[in-house]
Tab-separated table of C-alpha atoms in Angstrom:
chain	number	residue	atom	x	y	z
A	1	UNK	CA	-93.913	-121.047	-6.231
A	2	UNK	CA	-95.990	-124.117	-7.258
A	3	UNK	CA	-99.014	-123.396	-9.424
A	4	UNK	CA	-101.998	-125.475	-8.180
A	5	UNK	CA	-104.871	-126.561	-10.394
A	6	UNK	CA	-108.104	-124.493	-10.111
A	7	UNK	CA	-110.104	-127.270	-8.377
A	8	UNK	CA	-107.362	-127.648	-5.711
A	9	UNK	CA	-107.361	-123.931	-5.017
A	10	UNK	CA	-111.155	-124.081	-4.544
A	11	UNK	CA	-110.843	-127.020	-2.149
A	12	UNK	CA	-108.291	-125.201	-0.007
A	13	UNK	CA	-110.507	-122.108	0.145
A	14	UNK	CA	-113.487	-124.156	1.328
A	15	UNK	CA	-111.322	-125.840	3.938
A	16	UNK	CA	-110.158	-122.464	5.228
A	17	UNK	CA	-113.770	-121.301	5.595
A	18	UNK	CA	-114.643	-124.479	7.509
A	19	UNK	CA	-111.654	-124.041	9.777
A	20	UNK	CA	-112.598	-120.438	10.560
A	21	UNK	CA	-116.158	-121.491	11.289
A	22	UNK	CA	-114.916	-124.337	13.450
A	23	UNK	CA	-112.740	-121.999	15.479
A	24	UNK	CA	-115.644	-119.647	16.103
A	25	UNK	CA	-117.843	-122.529	17.207
A	26	UNK	CA	-115.151	-123.833	19.515
A	27	UNK	CA	-114.797	-120.407	21.141
A	28	UNK	CA	-118.537	-120.190	21.821
A	29	UNK	CA	-118.529	-123.659	23.325
A	30	UNK	CA	-115.598	-122.664	25.511
A	31	UNK	CA	-117.570	-119.686	26.831
A	32	UNK	CA	-120.510	-121.942	27.642
A	33	UNK	CA	-118.185	-124.414	29.325
A	34	UNK	CA	-116.738	-121.665	31.520
A	35	UNK	CA	-120.278	-120.734	32.556
A	36	UNK	CA	-120.951	-124.330	33.632
A	37	UNK	CA	-117.756	-125.196	35.483
A	38	UNK	CA	-117.099	-128.857	36.140
A	39	UNK	CA	-117.440	-130.135	39.695
A	40	UNK	CA	-114.362	-130.483	41.886
A	41	UNK	CA	-113.258	-133.804	43.331
A	42	UNK	CA	-110.779	-134.046	46.186
A	43	UNK	CA	-108.575	-136.783	47.483
A	44	UNK	CA	-108.966	-137.960	51.037
A	45	UNK	CA	-105.882	-135.961	52.039
A	46	UNK	CA	-107.230	-132.822	50.389
A	47	UNK	CA	-110.620	-133.188	52.080
A	48	UNK	CA	-108.901	-133.055	55.458
A	49	UNK	CA	-108.018	-129.401	54.759
A	50	UNK	CA	-111.572	-128.188	54.235
A	51	UNK	CA	-114.490	-127.733	56.636
A	52	UNK	CA	-118.142	-128.200	55.775
A	53	UNK	CA	-120.998	-126.208	57.253
A	54	UNK	CA	-124.608	-127.390	57.284
A	55	UNK	CA	-127.168	-124.744	56.372
A	56	UNK	CA	-130.104	-124.565	58.814
A	57	UNK	CA	-132.576	-121.784	59.729
A	58	UNK	CA	-131.072	-119.611	62.463
A	59	UNK	CA	-132.541	-116.740	64.464
A	60	UNK	CA	-130.402	-113.621	64.560
A	61	UNK	CA	-130.562	-109.924	65.390
A	62	UNK	CA	-129.475	-107.447	62.778
A	63	UNK	CA	-126.773	-104.961	63.681
A	64	UNK	CA	-127.115	-101.623	61.923
A	65	UNK	CA	-124.104	-99.318	61.654
A	66	UNK	CA	-124.391	-95.602	61.012
A	67	UNK	CA	-122.419	-92.381	61.486
A	68	UNK	CA	-123.569	-90.041	64.237
A	69	UNK	CA	-122.901	-86.797	66.071
A	70	UNK	CA	-123.073	-85.944	69.764
A	71	UNK	CA	-125.487	-83.306	71.051
A	72	UNK	CA	-126.532	-82.054	74.458
A	73	UNK	CA	-129.461	-83.798	76.090
A	74	UNK	CA	-132.012	-81.054	75.491
A	75	UNK	CA	-134.060	-82.359	78.409
A	76	UNK	CA	-131.114	-81.497	80.652
A	77	UNK	CA	-129.772	-78.416	78.860
A	78	UNK	CA	-131.123	-74.941	79.615
A	79	UNK	CA	-130.609	-71.579	77.958
A	80	UNK	CA	-130.548	-68.944	80.709
A	81	UNK	CA	-132.429	-65.770	79.773
A	82	UNK	CA	-132.011	-62.585	81.795
A	83	UNK	CA	-135.036	-61.878	84.018
A	84	UNK	CA	-133.895	-58.248	84.377
A	85	UNK	CA	-133.465	-55.221	82.130
A	86	UNK	CA	-130.196	-53.385	82.704
A	87	UNK	CA	-126.431	-53.476	82.188
A	88	UNK	CA	-124.226	-56.354	83.314
A	89	UNK	CA	-121.939	-55.270	86.128
A	90	UNK	CA	-120.135	-58.546	86.912
A	91	UNK	CA	-119.765	-62.048	85.465
A	92	UNK	CA	-119.188	-64.633	88.182
A	93	UNK	CA	-118.513	-67.848	86.228
A	94	UNK	CA	-116.391	-69.058	83.319
A	95	UNK	CA	-116.947	-71.436	80.402
A	96	UNK	CA	-116.584	-75.072	81.414
A	97	UNK	CA	-117.239	-74.366	85.074
A	98	UNK	CA	-119.490	-76.693	87.062
A	99	UNK	CA	-122.360	-74.833	88.718
A	100	UNK	CA	-125.093	-75.862	91.143
A	101	UNK	CA	-128.746	-74.983	90.851
A	102	UNK	CA	-129.303	-71.482	92.218
A	103	UNK	CA	-125.623	-70.503	91.983
A	104	UNK	CA	-125.053	-66.831	90.952
A	105	UNK	CA	-123.845	-66.434	87.366
A	106	UNK	CA	-123.871	-62.667	86.765
A	107	UNK	CA	-124.941	-59.416	88.405
A	108	UNK	CA	-127.188	-56.896	86.629
A	109	UNK	CA	-127.916	-53.336	87.739
A	110	UNK	CA	-131.655	-53.276	87.181
A	111	UNK	CA	-134.457	-50.853	87.946
A	112	UNK	CA	-136.909	-53.717	87.394
A	113	UNK	CA	-135.317	-55.623	90.231
A	114	UNK	CA	-135.323	-52.636	92.568
A	115	UNK	CA	-138.978	-51.990	91.744
A	116	UNK	CA	-139.894	-55.615	92.443
A	117	UNK	CA	-138.096	-55.531	95.798
A	118	UNK	CA	-139.898	-52.327	96.743
A	119	UNK	CA	-143.252	-53.719	95.675
A	120	UNK	CA	-142.759	-56.768	97.855
A	121	UNK	CA	-141.742	-54.712	100.870
A	122	UNK	CA	-144.836	-52.530	100.467
A	123	UNK	CA	-147.145	-55.528	99.968
A	124	UNK	CA	-145.704	-57.324	102.995
A	125	UNK	CA	-146.156	-54.262	105.261
A	126	UNK	CA	-149.674	-53.687	103.944
A	127	UNK	CA	-150.607	-57.293	104.635
A	128	UNK	CA	-149.236	-57.136	108.179
A	129	UNK	CA	-151.201	-53.958	108.891
A	130	UNK	CA	-154.364	-55.428	107.383
A	131	UNK	CA	-154.109	-58.435	109.678
A	132	UNK	CA	-153.687	-56.182	112.750
A	133	UNK	CA	-156.748	-54.176	111.749
A	134	UNK	CA	-158.762	-57.330	111.131
A	135	UNK	CA	-157.835	-58.678	114.562
A	136	UNK	CA	-158.823	-55.410	116.205
A	137	UNK	CA	-162.147	-55.332	114.352
A	138	UNK	CA	-162.911	-58.882	115.447
A	139	UNK	CA	-162.395	-57.817	119.051
A	140	UNK	CA	-164.589	-54.741	118.611
A	141	UNK	CA	-167.320	-56.747	116.943
A	142	UNK	CA	-167.228	-59.220	119.848
A	143	UNK	CA	-167.970	-56.328	122.228
A	144	UNK	CA	-170.533	-54.731	119.920
A	145	UNK	CA	-168.141	-51.861	119.134
A	146	UNK	CA	-168.639	-52.244	115.358
A	147	UNK	CA	-171.012	-54.183	113.177
A	148	UNK	CA	-170.346	-57.691	111.977
A	149	UNK	CA	-170.344	-56.340	108.440
A	150	UNK	CA	-167.428	-54.022	109.187
A	151	UNK	CA	-165.493	-56.852	110.848
A	152	UNK	CA	-166.079	-59.108	107.836
A	153	UNK	CA	-164.855	-56.377	105.494
A	154	UNK	CA	-161.656	-56.098	107.540
A	155	UNK	CA	-161.100	-59.855	107.112
A	156	UNK	CA	-161.624	-59.486	103.353
A	157	UNK	CA	-159.110	-56.647	103.183
A	158	UNK	CA	-156.548	-58.774	105.046
A	159	UNK	CA	-157.025	-61.684	102.640
A	160	UNK	CA	-156.643	-59.327	99.658
A	161	UNK	CA	-153.445	-57.906	101.132
A	162	UNK	CA	-152.089	-61.453	101.574
A	163	UNK	CA	-152.771	-62.164	97.896
A	164	UNK	CA	-150.916	-58.997	96.841
A	165	UNK	CA	-147.954	-59.946	99.052
A	166	UNK	CA	-147.822	-63.488	97.643
A	167	UNK	CA	-147.995	-62.170	94.062
A	168	UNK	CA	-145.117	-59.763	94.754
A	169	UNK	CA	-143.105	-62.607	96.288
A	170	UNK	CA	-143.773	-64.835	93.272
A	171	UNK	CA	-142.567	-62.060	91.002
A	172	UNK	CA	-139.265	-62.002	92.890
A	173	UNK	CA	-138.953	-65.788	92.757
A	174	UNK	CA	-139.524	-65.730	88.987
A	175	UNK	CA	-136.560	-63.350	88.767
A	176	UNK	CA	-134.407	-65.890	90.564
A	177	UNK	CA	-134.248	-63.984	93.837
A	178	UNK	CA	-133.355	-66.326	96.668
A	179	UNK	CA	-135.127	-66.435	100.025
A	180	UNK	CA	-132.105	-64.969	101.785
A	181	UNK	CA	-132.290	-61.804	99.696
A	182	UNK	CA	-136.037	-61.591	100.342
A	183	UNK	CA	-135.425	-61.857	104.086
A	184	UNK	CA	-132.773	-59.118	103.926
A	185	UNK	CA	-135.158	-56.907	101.964
A	186	UNK	CA	-137.817	-57.355	104.641
A	187	UNK	CA	-135.247	-56.609	107.352
A	188	UNK	CA	-134.502	-53.311	105.630
A	189	UNK	CA	-131.019	-54.158	104.368
A	190	UNK	CA	-129.869	-51.332	102.027
A	191	UNK	CA	-128.017	-53.755	99.736
A	192	UNK	CA	-130.959	-56.087	99.088
A	193	UNK	CA	-132.457	-54.027	96.258
A	194	UNK	CA	-129.380	-52.647	94.522
A	195	UNK	CA	-128.649	-55.297	91.856
A	196	UNK	CA	-130.267	-58.398	90.438
A	197	UNK	CA	-128.440	-61.716	90.260
A	198	UNK	CA	-128.834	-64.153	87.347
A	199	UNK	CA	-128.773	-67.660	88.815
A	200	UNK	CA	-128.342	-71.151	87.376
A	201	UNK	CA	-131.770	-72.784	86.919
A	202	UNK	CA	-130.243	-76.285	86.926
A	203	UNK	CA	-127.011	-77.941	87.949
A	204	UNK	CA	-124.509	-78.599	85.187
A	205	UNK	CA	-121.648	-77.075	83.215
A	206	UNK	CA	-121.460	-73.635	81.611
A	207	UNK	CA	-121.198	-74.625	77.937
A	208	UNK	CA	-121.957	-71.210	76.431
A	209	UNK	CA	-121.511	-67.589	77.598
A	210	UNK	CA	-123.148	-64.852	75.551
A	211	UNK	CA	-122.710	-61.718	77.647
A	212	UNK	CA	-119.922	-59.309	78.530
A	213	UNK	CA	-119.600	-56.706	81.304
A	214	UNK	CA	-121.504	-53.535	80.461
A	215	UNK	CA	-123.826	-55.246	77.994
A	216	UNK	CA	-127.422	-54.030	78.221
A	217	UNK	CA	-129.875	-56.888	78.751
A	218	UNK	CA	-133.600	-57.015	78.074
A	219	UNK	CA	-135.788	-58.928	80.498
A	220	UNK	CA	-137.147	-62.166	79.039
A	221	UNK	CA	-135.297	-61.926	75.720
A	222	UNK	CA	-131.535	-61.599	76.238
A	223	UNK	CA	-129.742	-64.999	76.351
A	224	UNK	CA	-126.885	-65.050	78.812
A	225	UNK	CA	-125.584	-68.590	79.415
A	226	UNK	CA	-126.310	-72.195	78.516
A	227	UNK	CA	-126.085	-74.719	81.351
A	228	UNK	CA	-126.006	-78.396	80.401
A	229	UNK	CA	-125.825	-81.602	82.394
A	230	UNK	CA	-123.231	-83.590	80.445
A	231	UNK	CA	-123.601	-86.776	82.487
A	232	UNK	CA	-126.017	-87.853	79.741
A	233	UNK	CA	-125.973	-86.876	76.055
A	234	UNK	CA	-127.875	-87.461	72.841
A	235	UNK	CA	-126.254	-89.205	69.880
A	236	UNK	CA	-127.954	-88.494	66.553
A	237	UNK	CA	-127.333	-91.463	64.229
A	238	UNK	CA	-127.912	-91.058	60.467
A	239	UNK	CA	-129.674	-94.340	59.579
A	240	UNK	CA	-130.196	-95.401	55.973
A	241	UNK	CA	-133.926	-95.596	55.124
A	242	UNK	CA	-133.588	-99.284	54.256
A	243	UNK	CA	-132.427	-100.065	57.801
A	244	UNK	CA	-135.126	-98.149	59.666
A	245	UNK	CA	-137.509	-101.116	59.713
A	246	UNK	CA	-135.034	-103.133	61.784
A	247	UNK	CA	-134.745	-100.482	64.526
A	248	UNK	CA	-137.171	-100.016	67.395
A	249	UNK	CA	-137.389	-97.944	70.546
A	250	UNK	CA	-135.169	-99.096	73.429
A	251	UNK	CA	-132.862	-101.054	71.089
A	252	UNK	CA	-129.320	-101.228	72.472
A	253	UNK	CA	-126.653	-99.098	70.804
A	254	UNK	CA	-122.878	-98.846	71.027
A	255	UNK	CA	-121.084	-95.548	70.403
A	256	UNK	CA	-117.419	-95.436	69.380
A	257	UNK	CA	-115.884	-91.937	69.288
A	258	UNK	CA	-112.612	-93.337	67.949
A	259	UNK	CA	-110.591	-91.427	70.525
A	260	UNK	CA	-109.313	-94.399	72.502
A	261	UNK	CA	-111.746	-93.812	75.357
A	262	UNK	CA	-113.612	-97.058	74.687
A	263	UNK	CA	-117.208	-97.842	73.813
A	264	UNK	CA	-120.210	-95.974	75.246
A	265	UNK	CA	-123.588	-97.683	75.548
A	266	UNK	CA	-127.025	-96.192	75.034
A	267	UNK	CA	-130.568	-96.938	73.922
A	268	UNK	CA	-132.685	-95.703	71.017
A	269	UNK	CA	-135.160	-93.142	72.381
A	270	UNK	CA	-136.670	-91.752	69.177
A	271	UNK	CA	-136.835	-92.262	65.405
A	272	UNK	CA	-137.401	-89.140	63.346
A	273	UNK	CA	-140.716	-88.890	61.522
A	274	UNK	CA	-139.029	-87.349	58.480
A	275	UNK	CA	-135.938	-87.759	56.315
A	276	UNK	CA	-133.013	-85.380	56.757
A	277	UNK	CA	-133.074	-83.228	53.588
A	278	UNK	CA	-129.268	-82.970	53.527
A	279	UNK	CA	-128.272	-86.598	54.085
A	280	UNK	CA	-131.500	-88.368	53.001
A	281	UNK	CA	-131.170	-90.429	56.172
A	282	UNK	CA	-133.491	-90.945	59.126
A	283	UNK	CA	-132.185	-89.670	62.466
A	284	UNK	CA	-132.258	-92.127	65.353
A	285	UNK	CA	-131.821	-90.334	68.680
A	286	UNK	CA	-129.844	-92.368	71.194
A	287	UNK	CA	-129.640	-91.470	74.883
A	288	UNK	CA	-126.266	-92.421	76.341
A	289	UNK	CA	-124.649	-91.977	79.767
A	290	UNK	CA	-121.454	-89.933	79.471
A	291	UNK	CA	-119.099	-90.876	82.318
A	292	UNK	CA	-116.229	-88.448	82.604
A	293	UNK	CA	-117.965	-86.031	80.195
A	294	UNK	CA	-115.819	-87.523	77.398
A	295	UNK	CA	-118.462	-87.217	74.685
A	296	UNK	CA	-118.508	-83.610	73.465
A	297	UNK	CA	-121.105	-81.699	71.453
A	298	UNK	CA	-120.626	-82.020	67.662
A	299	UNK	CA	-118.175	-84.930	68.080
A	300	UNK	CA	-118.363	-87.466	65.217
A	301	UNK	CA	-118.927	-91.063	66.340
A	302	UNK	CA	-119.607	-94.494	64.864
A	303	UNK	CA	-122.891	-96.028	66.015
A	304	UNK	CA	-123.887	-99.702	66.038
A	305	UNK	CA	-127.504	-100.525	66.872
A	306	UNK	CA	-128.570	-104.081	67.705
A	307	UNK	CA	-132.111	-104.705	66.556
A	308	UNK	CA	-134.518	-105.912	69.199
A	309	UNK	CA	-136.374	-107.923	66.565
A	310	UNK	CA	-135.308	-111.506	65.909
A	311	UNK	CA	-135.086	-112.441	62.209
A	312	UNK	CA	-134.787	-115.981	60.872
A	313	UNK	CA	-132.690	-116.917	57.861
A	314	UNK	CA	-130.315	-119.427	56.287
A	315	UNK	CA	-126.946	-118.177	57.482
A	316	UNK	CA	-123.750	-119.068	55.647
A	317	UNK	CA	-120.272	-118.174	56.908
A	318	UNK	CA	-118.659	-115.200	55.181
A	319	UNK	CA	-115.665	-117.425	54.352
A	320	UNK	CA	-117.925	-119.724	52.305
A	321	UNK	CA	-118.977	-117.023	49.838
A	322	UNK	CA	-116.775	-116.343	46.805
A	323	UNK	CA	-117.191	-114.266	43.625
A	324	UNK	CA	-116.973	-115.468	40.034
A	325	UNK	CA	-115.631	-113.617	36.987
A	326	UNK	CA	-118.888	-111.647	36.746
A	327	UNK	CA	-118.639	-110.746	40.463
A	328	UNK	CA	-121.648	-112.940	41.256
A	329	UNK	CA	-121.599	-114.638	44.676
A	330	UNK	CA	-121.442	-118.426	44.884
A	331	UNK	CA	-120.635	-121.208	47.329
A	332	UNK	CA	-119.261	-124.722	46.902
A	333	UNK	CA	-122.017	-127.220	47.627
A	334	UNK	CA	-121.138	-130.748	48.742
A	335	UNK	CA	-122.952	-133.289	46.517
A	336	UNK	CA	-123.939	-136.858	47.462
A	337	UNK	CA	-121.349	-138.320	45.025
A	338	UNK	CA	-118.519	-136.643	46.993
A	339	UNK	CA	-117.867	-133.839	44.516
A	340	UNK	CA	-118.310	-130.105	45.034
A	341	UNK	CA	-120.342	-127.889	42.736
A	342	UNK	CA	-120.645	-124.160	42.415
A	343	UNK	CA	-124.009	-122.828	43.547
A	344	UNK	CA	-124.846	-119.185	42.903
A	345	UNK	CA	-126.667	-117.527	45.784
A	346	UNK	CA	-128.469	-114.294	46.594
A	347	UNK	CA	-127.189	-112.528	49.675
A	348	UNK	CA	-129.125	-110.434	52.177
A	349	UNK	CA	-128.061	-109.083	55.546
A	350	UNK	CA	-124.440	-109.524	56.554
A	351	UNK	CA	-122.730	-109.233	59.906
A	352	UNK	CA	-119.077	-109.785	60.748
A	353	UNK	CA	-119.371	-113.592	60.494
A	354	UNK	CA	-122.347	-114.610	58.356
A	355	UNK	CA	-124.494	-113.838	55.341
A	356	UNK	CA	-128.242	-114.351	55.242
A	357	UNK	CA	-128.689	-116.343	52.016
A	358	UNK	CA	-132.094	-115.407	50.633
A	359	UNK	CA	-132.029	-117.802	47.657
A	360	UNK	CA	-129.850	-120.554	46.193
A	361	UNK	CA	-129.607	-122.803	49.253
A	362	UNK	CA	-132.004	-124.960	51.233
A	363	UNK	CA	-132.010	-126.200	54.794
A	364	UNK	CA	-129.726	-129.214	55.104
A	365	UNK	CA	-127.328	-128.195	52.307
A	366	UNK	CA	-123.671	-128.514	53.171
A	367	UNK	CA	-121.258	-125.856	51.918
A	368	UNK	CA	-117.489	-125.475	52.161
A	369	UNK	CA	-116.865	-123.011	54.983
A	370	UNK	CA	-113.054	-123.215	55.156
A	371	UNK	CA	-111.017	-124.029	52.062
A	372	UNK	CA	-113.362	-122.660	49.400
A	373	UNK	CA	-110.508	-120.609	47.921
A	374	UNK	CA	-108.532	-123.863	47.467
A	375	UNK	CA	-111.414	-125.418	45.514
A	376	UNK	CA	-111.692	-122.332	43.307
A	377	UNK	CA	-107.965	-122.508	42.570
A	378	UNK	CA	-108.201	-126.190	41.577
A	379	UNK	CA	-111.223	-125.518	39.391
A	380	UNK	CA	-109.461	-122.723	37.542
A	381	UNK	CA	-106.448	-124.853	36.642
């Protein structure tokens, strides 16, 4: 080992310190250089493989996507409550069966029904007799057999009897009794007042059955069936609060159940006035025709709503936007000298083809739409 003089050892130590400092400085400069990447220049042949896009203000409609669930159209879905008190003797329909308005659903042995039939019979007979007496009194009054006051009272009694008969009839109608049964009751048929029949209030499908034979029902409180018209349904879309401002009533919506049945179309009928406490989303209610009854209650669907409001922005193709090492979005901007420079941008709304660039670009700028990846590869070499 060679022994160096003290002054030489000191010189070497100082040089080492300078070298270490120089390396650190070089590293910092390299980081700064990577932040400001040099522009890319292409040959004529290379330029033929890229496509430029000129940025201009464009009007567009936002498309909002959200998950949703199918529900019955509550305007066309009815819970059938028993109008009678008594035990169920027969059930006449099954789940999933199509029924028409007025069709019998179940038979109930009910004293209420028998009482109502009897009350109507009595009121109808009383009214008929009152009218005969009133007619006779009019004739007597015309021949001075009775006073006008007595004849007028007979007319009043007839009108009162008519009112009682009509009230008794309305009571039967409210129980779902059809006119044919009423006519049989008036004709004295012994079977007309034996059992009450629960009838479908609307046409549709039996989607729920809540009674069994022998079950005791209470008038006005015992649910029996649910009848729904499935030709039209509600779709409840869970919309993010940030997207609510872009949605309005009557906006068009597409519903995809993901079952291979295709897309269903509907319109936004209502936006909830509150936020769902479970999902923190706002429910948009969409009314959609349901051909073939293929949309079922509680089915999960994907919803896409096209805003009816036209927005204006600087749209850039999705293919033009890349990400740098810090995951920041940028585009390659064509410069007047023929080179291409990175330009960081701020992105807003995105659809399947374009971004709305909210800052970083101006109208008239030209960006690389196809081939941006190639420029990034060259720049990183």
